[in-house]
PDB file of C-alpha atoms in Angstrom:
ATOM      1  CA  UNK A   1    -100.191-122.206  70.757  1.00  0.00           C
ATOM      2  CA  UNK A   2     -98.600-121.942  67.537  1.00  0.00           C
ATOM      3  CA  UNK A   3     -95.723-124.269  67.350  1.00  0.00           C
ATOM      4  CA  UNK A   4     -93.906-123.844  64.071  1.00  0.00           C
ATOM      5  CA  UNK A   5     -92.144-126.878  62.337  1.00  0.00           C
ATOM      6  CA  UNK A   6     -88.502-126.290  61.183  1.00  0.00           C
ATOM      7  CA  UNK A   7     -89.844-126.948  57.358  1.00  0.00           C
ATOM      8  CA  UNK A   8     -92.415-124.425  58.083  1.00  0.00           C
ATOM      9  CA  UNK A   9     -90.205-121.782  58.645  1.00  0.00           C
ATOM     10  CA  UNK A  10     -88.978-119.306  55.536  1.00  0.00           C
ATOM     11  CA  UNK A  11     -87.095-116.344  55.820  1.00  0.00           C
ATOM     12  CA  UNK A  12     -88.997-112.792  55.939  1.00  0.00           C
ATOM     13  CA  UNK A  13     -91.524-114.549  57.605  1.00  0.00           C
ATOM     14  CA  UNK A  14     -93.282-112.731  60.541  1.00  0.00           C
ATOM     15  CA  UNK A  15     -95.161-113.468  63.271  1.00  0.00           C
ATOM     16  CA  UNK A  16     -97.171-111.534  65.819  1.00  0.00           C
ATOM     17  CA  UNK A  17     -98.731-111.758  69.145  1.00  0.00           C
ATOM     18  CA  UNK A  18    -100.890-109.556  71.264  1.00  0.00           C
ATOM     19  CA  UNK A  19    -100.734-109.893  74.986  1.00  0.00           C
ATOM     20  CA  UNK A  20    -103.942-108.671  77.264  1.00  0.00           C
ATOM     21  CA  UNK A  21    -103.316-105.102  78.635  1.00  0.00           C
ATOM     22  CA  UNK A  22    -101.304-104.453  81.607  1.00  0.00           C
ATOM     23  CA  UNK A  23    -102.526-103.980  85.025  1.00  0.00           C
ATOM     24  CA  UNK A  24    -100.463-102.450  88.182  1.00  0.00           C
ATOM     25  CA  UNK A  25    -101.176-106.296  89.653  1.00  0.00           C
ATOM     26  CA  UNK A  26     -99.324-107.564  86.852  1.00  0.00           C
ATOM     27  CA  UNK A  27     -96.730-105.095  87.730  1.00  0.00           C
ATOM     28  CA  UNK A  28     -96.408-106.140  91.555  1.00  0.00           C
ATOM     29  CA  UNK A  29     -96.750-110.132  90.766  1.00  0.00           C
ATOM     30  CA  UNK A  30     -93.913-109.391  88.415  1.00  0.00           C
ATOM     31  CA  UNK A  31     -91.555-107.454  91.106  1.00  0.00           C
ATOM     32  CA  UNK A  32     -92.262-110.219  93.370  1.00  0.00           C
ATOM     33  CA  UNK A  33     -91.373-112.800  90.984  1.00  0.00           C
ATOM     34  CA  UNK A  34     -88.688-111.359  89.445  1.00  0.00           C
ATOM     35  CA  UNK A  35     -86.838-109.713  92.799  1.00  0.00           C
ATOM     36  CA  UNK A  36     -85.999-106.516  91.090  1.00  0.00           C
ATOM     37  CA  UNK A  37     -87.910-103.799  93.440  1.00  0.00           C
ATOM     38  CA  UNK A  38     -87.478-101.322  91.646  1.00  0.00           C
ATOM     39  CA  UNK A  39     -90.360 -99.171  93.345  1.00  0.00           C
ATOM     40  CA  UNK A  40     -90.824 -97.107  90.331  1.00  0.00           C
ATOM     41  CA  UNK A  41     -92.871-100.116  89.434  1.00  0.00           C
ATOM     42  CA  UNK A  42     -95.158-100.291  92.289  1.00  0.00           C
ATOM     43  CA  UNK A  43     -95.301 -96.309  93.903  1.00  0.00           C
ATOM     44  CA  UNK A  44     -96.517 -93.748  92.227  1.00  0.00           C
ATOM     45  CA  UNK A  45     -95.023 -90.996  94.156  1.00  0.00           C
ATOM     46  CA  UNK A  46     -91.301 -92.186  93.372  1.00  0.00           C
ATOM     47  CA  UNK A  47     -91.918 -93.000  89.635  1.00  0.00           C
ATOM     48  CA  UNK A  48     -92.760 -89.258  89.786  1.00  0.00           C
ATOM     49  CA  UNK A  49     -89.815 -87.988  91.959  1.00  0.00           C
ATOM     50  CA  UNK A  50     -87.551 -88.938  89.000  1.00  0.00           C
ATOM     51  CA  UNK A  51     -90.105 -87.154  86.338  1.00  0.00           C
ATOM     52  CA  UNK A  52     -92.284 -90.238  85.190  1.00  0.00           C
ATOM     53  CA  UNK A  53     -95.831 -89.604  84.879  1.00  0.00           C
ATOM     54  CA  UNK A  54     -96.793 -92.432  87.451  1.00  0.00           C
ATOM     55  CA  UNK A  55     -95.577 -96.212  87.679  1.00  0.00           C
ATOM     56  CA  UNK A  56     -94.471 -98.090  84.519  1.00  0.00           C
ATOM     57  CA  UNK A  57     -94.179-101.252  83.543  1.00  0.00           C
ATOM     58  CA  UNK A  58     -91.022-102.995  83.773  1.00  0.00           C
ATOM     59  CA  UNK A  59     -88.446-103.308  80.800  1.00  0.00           C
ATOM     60  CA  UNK A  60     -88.216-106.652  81.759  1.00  0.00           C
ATOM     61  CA  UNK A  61     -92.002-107.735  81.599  1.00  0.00           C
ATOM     62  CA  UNK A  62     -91.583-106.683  77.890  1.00  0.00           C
ATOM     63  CA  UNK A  63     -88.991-108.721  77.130  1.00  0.00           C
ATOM     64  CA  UNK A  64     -90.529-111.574  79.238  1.00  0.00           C
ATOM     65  CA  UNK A  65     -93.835-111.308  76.707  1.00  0.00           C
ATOM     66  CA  UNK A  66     -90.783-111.543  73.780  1.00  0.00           C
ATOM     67  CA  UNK A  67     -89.528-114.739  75.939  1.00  0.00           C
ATOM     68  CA  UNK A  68     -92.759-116.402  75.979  1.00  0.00           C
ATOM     69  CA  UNK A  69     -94.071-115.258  72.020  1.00  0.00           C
ATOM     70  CA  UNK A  70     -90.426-116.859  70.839  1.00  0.00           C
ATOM     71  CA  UNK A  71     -91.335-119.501  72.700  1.00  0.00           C
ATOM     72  CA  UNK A  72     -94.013-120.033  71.569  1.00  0.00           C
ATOM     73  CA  UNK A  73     -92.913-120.258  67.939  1.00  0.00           C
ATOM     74  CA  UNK A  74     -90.406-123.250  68.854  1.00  0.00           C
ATOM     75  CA  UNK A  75     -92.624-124.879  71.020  1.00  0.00           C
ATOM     76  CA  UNK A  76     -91.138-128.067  71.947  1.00  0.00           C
ATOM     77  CA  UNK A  77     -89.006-128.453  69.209  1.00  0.00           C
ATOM     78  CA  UNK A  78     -86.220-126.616  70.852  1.00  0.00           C
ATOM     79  CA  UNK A  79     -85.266-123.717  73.020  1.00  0.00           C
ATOM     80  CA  UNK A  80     -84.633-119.818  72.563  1.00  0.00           C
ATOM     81  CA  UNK A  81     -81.261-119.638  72.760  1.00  0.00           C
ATOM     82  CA  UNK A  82     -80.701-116.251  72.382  1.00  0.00           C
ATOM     83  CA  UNK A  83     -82.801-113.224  73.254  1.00  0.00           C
ATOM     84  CA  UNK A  84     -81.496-109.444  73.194  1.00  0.00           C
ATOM     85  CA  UNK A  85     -83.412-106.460  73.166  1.00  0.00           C
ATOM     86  CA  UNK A  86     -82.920-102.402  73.766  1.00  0.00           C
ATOM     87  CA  UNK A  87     -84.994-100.763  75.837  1.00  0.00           C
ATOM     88  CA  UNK A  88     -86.685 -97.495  73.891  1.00  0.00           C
ATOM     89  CA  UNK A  89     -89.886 -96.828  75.314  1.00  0.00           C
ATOM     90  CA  UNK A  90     -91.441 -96.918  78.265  1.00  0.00           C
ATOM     91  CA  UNK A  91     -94.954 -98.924  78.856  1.00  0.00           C
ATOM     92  CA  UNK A  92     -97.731 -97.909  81.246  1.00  0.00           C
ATOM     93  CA  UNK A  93    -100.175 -99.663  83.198  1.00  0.00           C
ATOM     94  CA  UNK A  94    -103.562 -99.914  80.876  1.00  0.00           C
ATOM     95  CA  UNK A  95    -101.034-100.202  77.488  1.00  0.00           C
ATOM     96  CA  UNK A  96    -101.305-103.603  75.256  1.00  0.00           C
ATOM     97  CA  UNK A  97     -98.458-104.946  74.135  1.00  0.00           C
ATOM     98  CA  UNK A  98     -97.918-106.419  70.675  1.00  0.00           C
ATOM     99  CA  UNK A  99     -94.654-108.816  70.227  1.00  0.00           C
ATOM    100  CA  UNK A 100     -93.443-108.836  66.636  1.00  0.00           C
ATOM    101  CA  UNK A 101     -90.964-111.491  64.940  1.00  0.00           C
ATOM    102  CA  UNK A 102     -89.112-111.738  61.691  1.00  0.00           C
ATOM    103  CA  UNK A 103     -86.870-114.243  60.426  1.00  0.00           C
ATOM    104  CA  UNK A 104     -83.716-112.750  59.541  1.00  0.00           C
ATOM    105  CA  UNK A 105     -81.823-116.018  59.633  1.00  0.00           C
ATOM    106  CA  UNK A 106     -82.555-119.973  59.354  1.00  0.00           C
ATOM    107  CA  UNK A 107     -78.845-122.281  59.547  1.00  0.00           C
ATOM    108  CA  UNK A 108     -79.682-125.980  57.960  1.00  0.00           C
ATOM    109  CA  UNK A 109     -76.431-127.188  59.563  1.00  0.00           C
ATOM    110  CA  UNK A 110     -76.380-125.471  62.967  1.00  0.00           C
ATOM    111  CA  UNK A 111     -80.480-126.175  63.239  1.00  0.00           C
ATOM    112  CA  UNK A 112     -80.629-122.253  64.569  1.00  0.00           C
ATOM    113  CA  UNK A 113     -83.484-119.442  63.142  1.00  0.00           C
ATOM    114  CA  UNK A 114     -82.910-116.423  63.774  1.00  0.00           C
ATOM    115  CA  UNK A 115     -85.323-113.342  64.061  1.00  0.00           C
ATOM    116  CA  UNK A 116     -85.357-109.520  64.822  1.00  0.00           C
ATOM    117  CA  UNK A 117     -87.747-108.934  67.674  1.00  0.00           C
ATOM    118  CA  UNK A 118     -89.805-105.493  69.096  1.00  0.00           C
ATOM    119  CA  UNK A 119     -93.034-105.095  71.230  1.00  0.00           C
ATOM    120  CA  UNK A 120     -94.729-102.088  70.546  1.00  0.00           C
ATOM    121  CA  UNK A 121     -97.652 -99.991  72.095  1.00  0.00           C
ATOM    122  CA  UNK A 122     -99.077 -99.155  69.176  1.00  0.00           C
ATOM    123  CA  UNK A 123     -98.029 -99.377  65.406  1.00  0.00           C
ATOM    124  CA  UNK A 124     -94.865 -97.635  65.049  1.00  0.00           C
ATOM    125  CA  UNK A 125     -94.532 -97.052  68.849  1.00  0.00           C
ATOM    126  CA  UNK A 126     -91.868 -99.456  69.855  1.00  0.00           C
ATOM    127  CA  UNK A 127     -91.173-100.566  73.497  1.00  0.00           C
ATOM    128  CA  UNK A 128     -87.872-102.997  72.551  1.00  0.00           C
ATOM    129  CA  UNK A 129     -86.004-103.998  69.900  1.00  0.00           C
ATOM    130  CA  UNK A 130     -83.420-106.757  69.356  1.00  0.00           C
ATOM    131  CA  UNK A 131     -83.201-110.285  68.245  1.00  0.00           C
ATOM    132  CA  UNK A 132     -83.348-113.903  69.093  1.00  0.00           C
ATOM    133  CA  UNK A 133     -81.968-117.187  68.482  1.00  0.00           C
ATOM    134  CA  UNK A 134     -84.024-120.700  68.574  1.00  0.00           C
ATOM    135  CA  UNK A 135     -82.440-123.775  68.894  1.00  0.00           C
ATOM    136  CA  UNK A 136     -83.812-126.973  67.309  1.00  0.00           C
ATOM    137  CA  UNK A 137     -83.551-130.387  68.022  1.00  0.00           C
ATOM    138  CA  UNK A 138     -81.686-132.285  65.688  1.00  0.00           C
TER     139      UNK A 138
ATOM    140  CA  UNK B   1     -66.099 -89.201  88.523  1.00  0.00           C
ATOM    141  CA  UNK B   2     -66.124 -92.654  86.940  1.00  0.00           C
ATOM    142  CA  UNK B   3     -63.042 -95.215  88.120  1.00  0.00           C
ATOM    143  CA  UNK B   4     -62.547 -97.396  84.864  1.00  0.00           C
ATOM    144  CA  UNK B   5     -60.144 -99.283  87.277  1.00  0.00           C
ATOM    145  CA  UNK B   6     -63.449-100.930  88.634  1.00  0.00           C
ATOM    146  CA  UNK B   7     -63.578-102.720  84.837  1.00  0.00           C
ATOM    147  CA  UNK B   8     -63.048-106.396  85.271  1.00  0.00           C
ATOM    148  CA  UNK B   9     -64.282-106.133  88.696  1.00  0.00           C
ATOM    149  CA  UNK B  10     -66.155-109.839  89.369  1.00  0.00           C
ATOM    150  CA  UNK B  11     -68.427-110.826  92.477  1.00  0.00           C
ATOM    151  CA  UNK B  12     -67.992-113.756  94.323  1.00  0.00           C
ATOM    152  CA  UNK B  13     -69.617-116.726  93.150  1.00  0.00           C
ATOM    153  CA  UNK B  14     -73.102-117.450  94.285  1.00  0.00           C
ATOM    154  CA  UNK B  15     -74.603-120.701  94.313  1.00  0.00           C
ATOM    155  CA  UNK B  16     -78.383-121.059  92.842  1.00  0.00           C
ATOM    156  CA  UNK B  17     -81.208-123.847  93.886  1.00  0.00           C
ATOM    157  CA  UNK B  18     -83.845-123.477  90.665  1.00  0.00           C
ATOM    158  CA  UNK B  19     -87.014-124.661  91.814  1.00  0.00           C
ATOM    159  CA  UNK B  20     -90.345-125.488  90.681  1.00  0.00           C
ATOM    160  CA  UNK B  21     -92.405-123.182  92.541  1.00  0.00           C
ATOM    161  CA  UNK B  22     -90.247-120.152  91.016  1.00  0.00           C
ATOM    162  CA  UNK B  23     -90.808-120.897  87.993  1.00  0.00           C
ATOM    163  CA  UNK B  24     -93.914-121.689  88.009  1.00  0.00           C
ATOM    164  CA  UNK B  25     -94.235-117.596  89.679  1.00  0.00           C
ATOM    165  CA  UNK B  26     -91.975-116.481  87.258  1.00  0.00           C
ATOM    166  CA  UNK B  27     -93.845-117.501  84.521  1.00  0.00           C
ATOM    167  CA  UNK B  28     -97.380-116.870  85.526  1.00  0.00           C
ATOM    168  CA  UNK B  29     -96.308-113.596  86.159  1.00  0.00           C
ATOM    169  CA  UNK B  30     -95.348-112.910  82.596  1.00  0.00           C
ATOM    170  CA  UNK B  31     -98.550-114.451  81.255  1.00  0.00           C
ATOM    171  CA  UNK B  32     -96.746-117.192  79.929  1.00  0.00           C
ATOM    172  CA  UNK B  33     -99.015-120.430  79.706  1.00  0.00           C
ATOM    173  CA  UNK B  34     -96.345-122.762  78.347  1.00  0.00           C
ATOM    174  CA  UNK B  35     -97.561-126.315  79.549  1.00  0.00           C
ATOM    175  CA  UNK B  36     -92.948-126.741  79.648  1.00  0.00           C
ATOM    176  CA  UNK B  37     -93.377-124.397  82.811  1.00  0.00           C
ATOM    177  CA  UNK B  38     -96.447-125.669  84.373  1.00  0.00           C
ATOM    178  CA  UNK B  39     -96.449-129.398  83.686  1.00  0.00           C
ATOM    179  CA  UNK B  40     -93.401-131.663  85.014  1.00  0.00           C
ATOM    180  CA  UNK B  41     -95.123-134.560  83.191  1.00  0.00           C
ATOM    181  CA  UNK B  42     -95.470-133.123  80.221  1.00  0.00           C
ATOM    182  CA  UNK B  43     -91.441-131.133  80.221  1.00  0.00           C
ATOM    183  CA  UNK B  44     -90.565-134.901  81.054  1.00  0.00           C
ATOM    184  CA  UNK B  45     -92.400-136.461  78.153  1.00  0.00           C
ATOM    185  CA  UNK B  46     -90.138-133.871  75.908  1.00  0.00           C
ATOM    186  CA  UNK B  47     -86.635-135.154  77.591  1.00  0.00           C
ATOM    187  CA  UNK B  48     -86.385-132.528  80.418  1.00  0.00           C
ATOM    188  CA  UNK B  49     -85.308-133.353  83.867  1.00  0.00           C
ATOM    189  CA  UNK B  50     -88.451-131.147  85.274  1.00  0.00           C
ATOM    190  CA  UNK B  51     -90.336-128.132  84.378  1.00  0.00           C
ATOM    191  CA  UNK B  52     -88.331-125.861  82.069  1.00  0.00           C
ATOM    192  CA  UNK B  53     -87.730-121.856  82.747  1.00  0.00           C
ATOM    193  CA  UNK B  54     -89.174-119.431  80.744  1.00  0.00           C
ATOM    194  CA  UNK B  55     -86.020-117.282  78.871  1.00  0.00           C
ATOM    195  CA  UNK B  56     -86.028-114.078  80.862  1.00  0.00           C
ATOM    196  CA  UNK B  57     -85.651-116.415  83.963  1.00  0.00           C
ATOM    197  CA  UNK B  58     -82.071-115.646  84.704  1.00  0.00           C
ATOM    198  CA  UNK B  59     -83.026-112.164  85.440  1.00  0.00           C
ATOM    199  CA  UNK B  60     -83.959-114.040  89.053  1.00  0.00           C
ATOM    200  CA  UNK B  61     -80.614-115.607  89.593  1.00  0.00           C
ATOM    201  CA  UNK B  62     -79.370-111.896  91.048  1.00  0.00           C
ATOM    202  CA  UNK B  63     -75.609-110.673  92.191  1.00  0.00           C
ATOM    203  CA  UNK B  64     -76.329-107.544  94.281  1.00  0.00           C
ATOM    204  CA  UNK B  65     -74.491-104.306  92.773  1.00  0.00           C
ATOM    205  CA  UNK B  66     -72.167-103.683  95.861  1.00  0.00           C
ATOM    206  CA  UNK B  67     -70.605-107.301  95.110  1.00  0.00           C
ATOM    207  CA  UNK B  68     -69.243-104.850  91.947  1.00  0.00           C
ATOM    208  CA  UNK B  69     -68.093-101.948  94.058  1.00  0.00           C
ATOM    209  CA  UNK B  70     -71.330-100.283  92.401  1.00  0.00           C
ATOM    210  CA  UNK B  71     -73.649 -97.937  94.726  1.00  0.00           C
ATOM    211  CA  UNK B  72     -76.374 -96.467  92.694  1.00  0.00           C
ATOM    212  CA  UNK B  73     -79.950 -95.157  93.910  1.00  0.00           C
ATOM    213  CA  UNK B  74     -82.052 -98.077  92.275  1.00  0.00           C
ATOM    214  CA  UNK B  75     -84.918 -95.994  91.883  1.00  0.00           C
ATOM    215  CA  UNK B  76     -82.570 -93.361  89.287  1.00  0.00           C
ATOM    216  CA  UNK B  77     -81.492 -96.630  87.471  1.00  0.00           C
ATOM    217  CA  UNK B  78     -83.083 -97.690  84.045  1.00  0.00           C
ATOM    218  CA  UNK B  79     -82.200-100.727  82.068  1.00  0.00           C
ATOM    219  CA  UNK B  80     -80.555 -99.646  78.649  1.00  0.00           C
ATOM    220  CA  UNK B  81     -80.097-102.977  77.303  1.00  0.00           C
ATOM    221  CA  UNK B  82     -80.467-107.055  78.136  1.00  0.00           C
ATOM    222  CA  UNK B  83     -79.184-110.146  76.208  1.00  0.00           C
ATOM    223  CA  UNK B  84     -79.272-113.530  77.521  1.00  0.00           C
ATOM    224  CA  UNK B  85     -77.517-116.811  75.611  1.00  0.00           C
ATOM    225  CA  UNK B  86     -77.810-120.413  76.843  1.00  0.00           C
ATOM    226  CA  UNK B  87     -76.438-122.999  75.898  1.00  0.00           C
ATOM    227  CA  UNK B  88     -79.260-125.015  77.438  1.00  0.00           C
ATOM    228  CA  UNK B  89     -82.882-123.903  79.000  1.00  0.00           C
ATOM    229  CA  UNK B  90     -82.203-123.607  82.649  1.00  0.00           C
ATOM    230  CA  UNK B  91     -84.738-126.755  84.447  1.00  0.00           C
ATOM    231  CA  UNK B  92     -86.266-127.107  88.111  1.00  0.00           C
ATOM    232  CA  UNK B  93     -83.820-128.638  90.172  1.00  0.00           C
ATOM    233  CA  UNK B  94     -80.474-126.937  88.249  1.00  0.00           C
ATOM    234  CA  UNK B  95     -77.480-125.439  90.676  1.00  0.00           C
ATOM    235  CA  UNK B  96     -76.409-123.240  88.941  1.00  0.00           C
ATOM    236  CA  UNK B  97     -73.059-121.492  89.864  1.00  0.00           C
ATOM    237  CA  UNK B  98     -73.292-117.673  88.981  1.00  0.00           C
ATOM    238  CA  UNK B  99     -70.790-115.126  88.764  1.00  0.00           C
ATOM    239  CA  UNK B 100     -71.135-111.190  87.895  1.00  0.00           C
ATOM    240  CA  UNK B 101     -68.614-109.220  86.120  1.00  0.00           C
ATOM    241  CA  UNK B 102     -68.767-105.514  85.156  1.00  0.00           C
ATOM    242  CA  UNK B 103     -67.316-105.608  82.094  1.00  0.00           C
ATOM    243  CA  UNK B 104     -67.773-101.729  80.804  1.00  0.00           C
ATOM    244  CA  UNK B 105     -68.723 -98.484  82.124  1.00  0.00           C
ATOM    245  CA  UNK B 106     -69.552 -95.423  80.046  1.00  0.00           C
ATOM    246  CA  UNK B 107     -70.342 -91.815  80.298  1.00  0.00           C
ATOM    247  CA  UNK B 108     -72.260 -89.485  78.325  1.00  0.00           C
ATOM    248  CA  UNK B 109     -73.725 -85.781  78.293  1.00  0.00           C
ATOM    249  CA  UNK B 110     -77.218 -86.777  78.609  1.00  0.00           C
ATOM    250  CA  UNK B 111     -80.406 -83.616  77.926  1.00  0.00           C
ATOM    251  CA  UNK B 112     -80.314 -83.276  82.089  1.00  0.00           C
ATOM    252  CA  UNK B 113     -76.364 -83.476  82.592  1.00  0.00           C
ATOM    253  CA  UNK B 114     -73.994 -86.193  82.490  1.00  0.00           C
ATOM    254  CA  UNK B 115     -75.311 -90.123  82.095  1.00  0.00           C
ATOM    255  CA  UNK B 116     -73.502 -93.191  83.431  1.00  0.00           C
ATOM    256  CA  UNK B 117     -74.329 -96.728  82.438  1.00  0.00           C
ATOM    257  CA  UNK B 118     -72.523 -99.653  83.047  1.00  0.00           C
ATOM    258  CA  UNK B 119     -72.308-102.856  81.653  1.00  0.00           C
ATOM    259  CA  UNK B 120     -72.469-106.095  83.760  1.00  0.00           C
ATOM    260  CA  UNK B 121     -72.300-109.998  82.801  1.00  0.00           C
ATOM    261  CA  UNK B 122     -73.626-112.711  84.816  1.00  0.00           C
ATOM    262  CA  UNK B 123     -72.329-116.249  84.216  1.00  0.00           C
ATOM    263  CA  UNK B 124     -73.515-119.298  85.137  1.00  0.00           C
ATOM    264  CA  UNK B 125     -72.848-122.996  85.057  1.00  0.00           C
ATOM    265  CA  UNK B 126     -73.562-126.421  86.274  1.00  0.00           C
ATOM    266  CA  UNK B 127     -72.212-127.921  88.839  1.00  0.00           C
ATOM    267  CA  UNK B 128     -69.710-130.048  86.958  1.00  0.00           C
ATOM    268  CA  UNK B 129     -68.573-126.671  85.264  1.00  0.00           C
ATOM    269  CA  UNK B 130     -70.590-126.521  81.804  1.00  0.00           C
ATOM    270  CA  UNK B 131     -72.111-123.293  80.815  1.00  0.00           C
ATOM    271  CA  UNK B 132     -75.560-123.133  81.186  1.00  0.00           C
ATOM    272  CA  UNK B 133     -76.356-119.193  80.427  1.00  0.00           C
ATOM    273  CA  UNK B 134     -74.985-115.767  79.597  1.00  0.00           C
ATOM    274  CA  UNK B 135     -76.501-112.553  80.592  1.00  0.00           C
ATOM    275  CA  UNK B 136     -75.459-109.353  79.978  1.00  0.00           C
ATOM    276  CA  UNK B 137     -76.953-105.795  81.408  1.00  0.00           C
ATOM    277  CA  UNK B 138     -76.543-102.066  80.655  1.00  0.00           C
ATOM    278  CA  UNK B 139     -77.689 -99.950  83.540  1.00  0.00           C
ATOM    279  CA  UNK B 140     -78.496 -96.477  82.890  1.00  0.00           C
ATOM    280  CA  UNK B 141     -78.101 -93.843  85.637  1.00  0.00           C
ATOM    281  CA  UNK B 142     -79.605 -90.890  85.849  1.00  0.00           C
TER     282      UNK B 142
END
């Protein structure tokens, strides 16, 4: 895990994190857990009714990979308490998924870092983009 | 086509049990090994009440459309745009009190004809009336 300190942290700094590839299992575990059945995620033949090539990964799963890399950066020195992302390309079963991170931001008073955020397919292929907010413990 | 009257429309408020075993689903399923999800001992030993959610977790706390007055064929929905804030990480054993709001709704002339998304906001607090988490959603229709 990689568990940055707060005096560890600089501005322009970037992290990165590659998550194994996706599976249509993945895909199902994550509609059950999530609720969202969306069956674009699980059937074939109705990702394709509205002009997809097959099933695709859910935006969500993405930004769940974004959840956990941010997480991991804070560890348990504090929370995320702020994620956002746009959704700008789609992801399909097979793809790896690479989160990115950059602080943008690090508040001495408010004990707050924040970063812009993307997963990508591959380099220069994004998936998401937004930002996040950690929290540390004072 | 679209009735901007439905703006400010809000759901009725629906009461959440978080427990262990969802999270626990919820974050396996994301491939997220954080020992905070997995190990109560361990989330207490860091001065949680129980295991702690992963961020994206609200996304299971759900207000069905039609609470909005919004029917839409899910499977010609895509999802423009997410943002959650907390004010806290949301922890096993939290009631949270949730309520959904659509808060925009916006047309445009899309390659295939005219595109609708909306914009919707979740809320949700403790039972003694602190906010625990925002979330806000852009649905894209096509």
């Amino acid at each position: 895990m990689l568990i940055m300190e707060w005096n560890e942290i600089r501005i322009n700094q970037e992290f990165e994190y590659t998550k194994p590839p996706i599976d249509k299992a993945q895909l199902v575990k994550y509609m059950g857990a999530s609720g969202d059945f969306n069956m674009i995620h699980a059937d074939d033949e109705t990702a394709r009714k509205i002009g997809l090539p097959g099933v695709i990964a859910q935006g969500m799963l993405s930004m769940g990979f974004l959840g956990q890399f941010v997480g991991q950066i804070v560890g348990n020195h504090g929370f995320v308490s702020r994620l956002q992302v746009r959704f700008v390309g789609i992801v399909l079963p097979g793809d790896v998924v690479t989160c990115r991170a950059k602080v943008t931001g690090k508040d001495e008073i408010q004990q707050t870092i924040d970063l812009e955020i993307s997963t990508e397919t591959e380099p220069g292929k994004p998936s998401t983009i937004g930002n996040a907010s950690i929290k540390f413990k004072n | 086509m679209i009735d901007h009257k439905l703006i400010g429309t809000t759901s009725k408020v629906y009461e959440f049990e978080v427990e262990k075993g969802a999270i626990r689903a919820f974050a396996s399923a994301i491939g997220d090994d954080n020992p905070l999800c997995f190990d109560e001992a361990y989330a207490k030993s860091q001065g949680y009440a129980s295991l702690v959610a992963p961020p994206t977790f609200a996304q299971t706390l759900r207000i069905p459309f039609t609470d909005l007055n919004v029917n839409v064929d899910k499977s010609r929905t895509l999802q423009g745009e997410q943002e959650y804030i907390y004010e806290r990480p949301i922890v096993a054993g939290d009631v949270l009190r949730c309520v959904s709001e659509l808060v925009d709704i916006k047309e445009r002339q899309g390659k295939k004809g005219p595109m609708i998304s909306f914009v919707y906001e979740i809320r949700g607090e403790d039972l003694k009336g602190n906010f625990v988490f925002l979330s806000r959603t852009t649905v894209i229709c096509r």
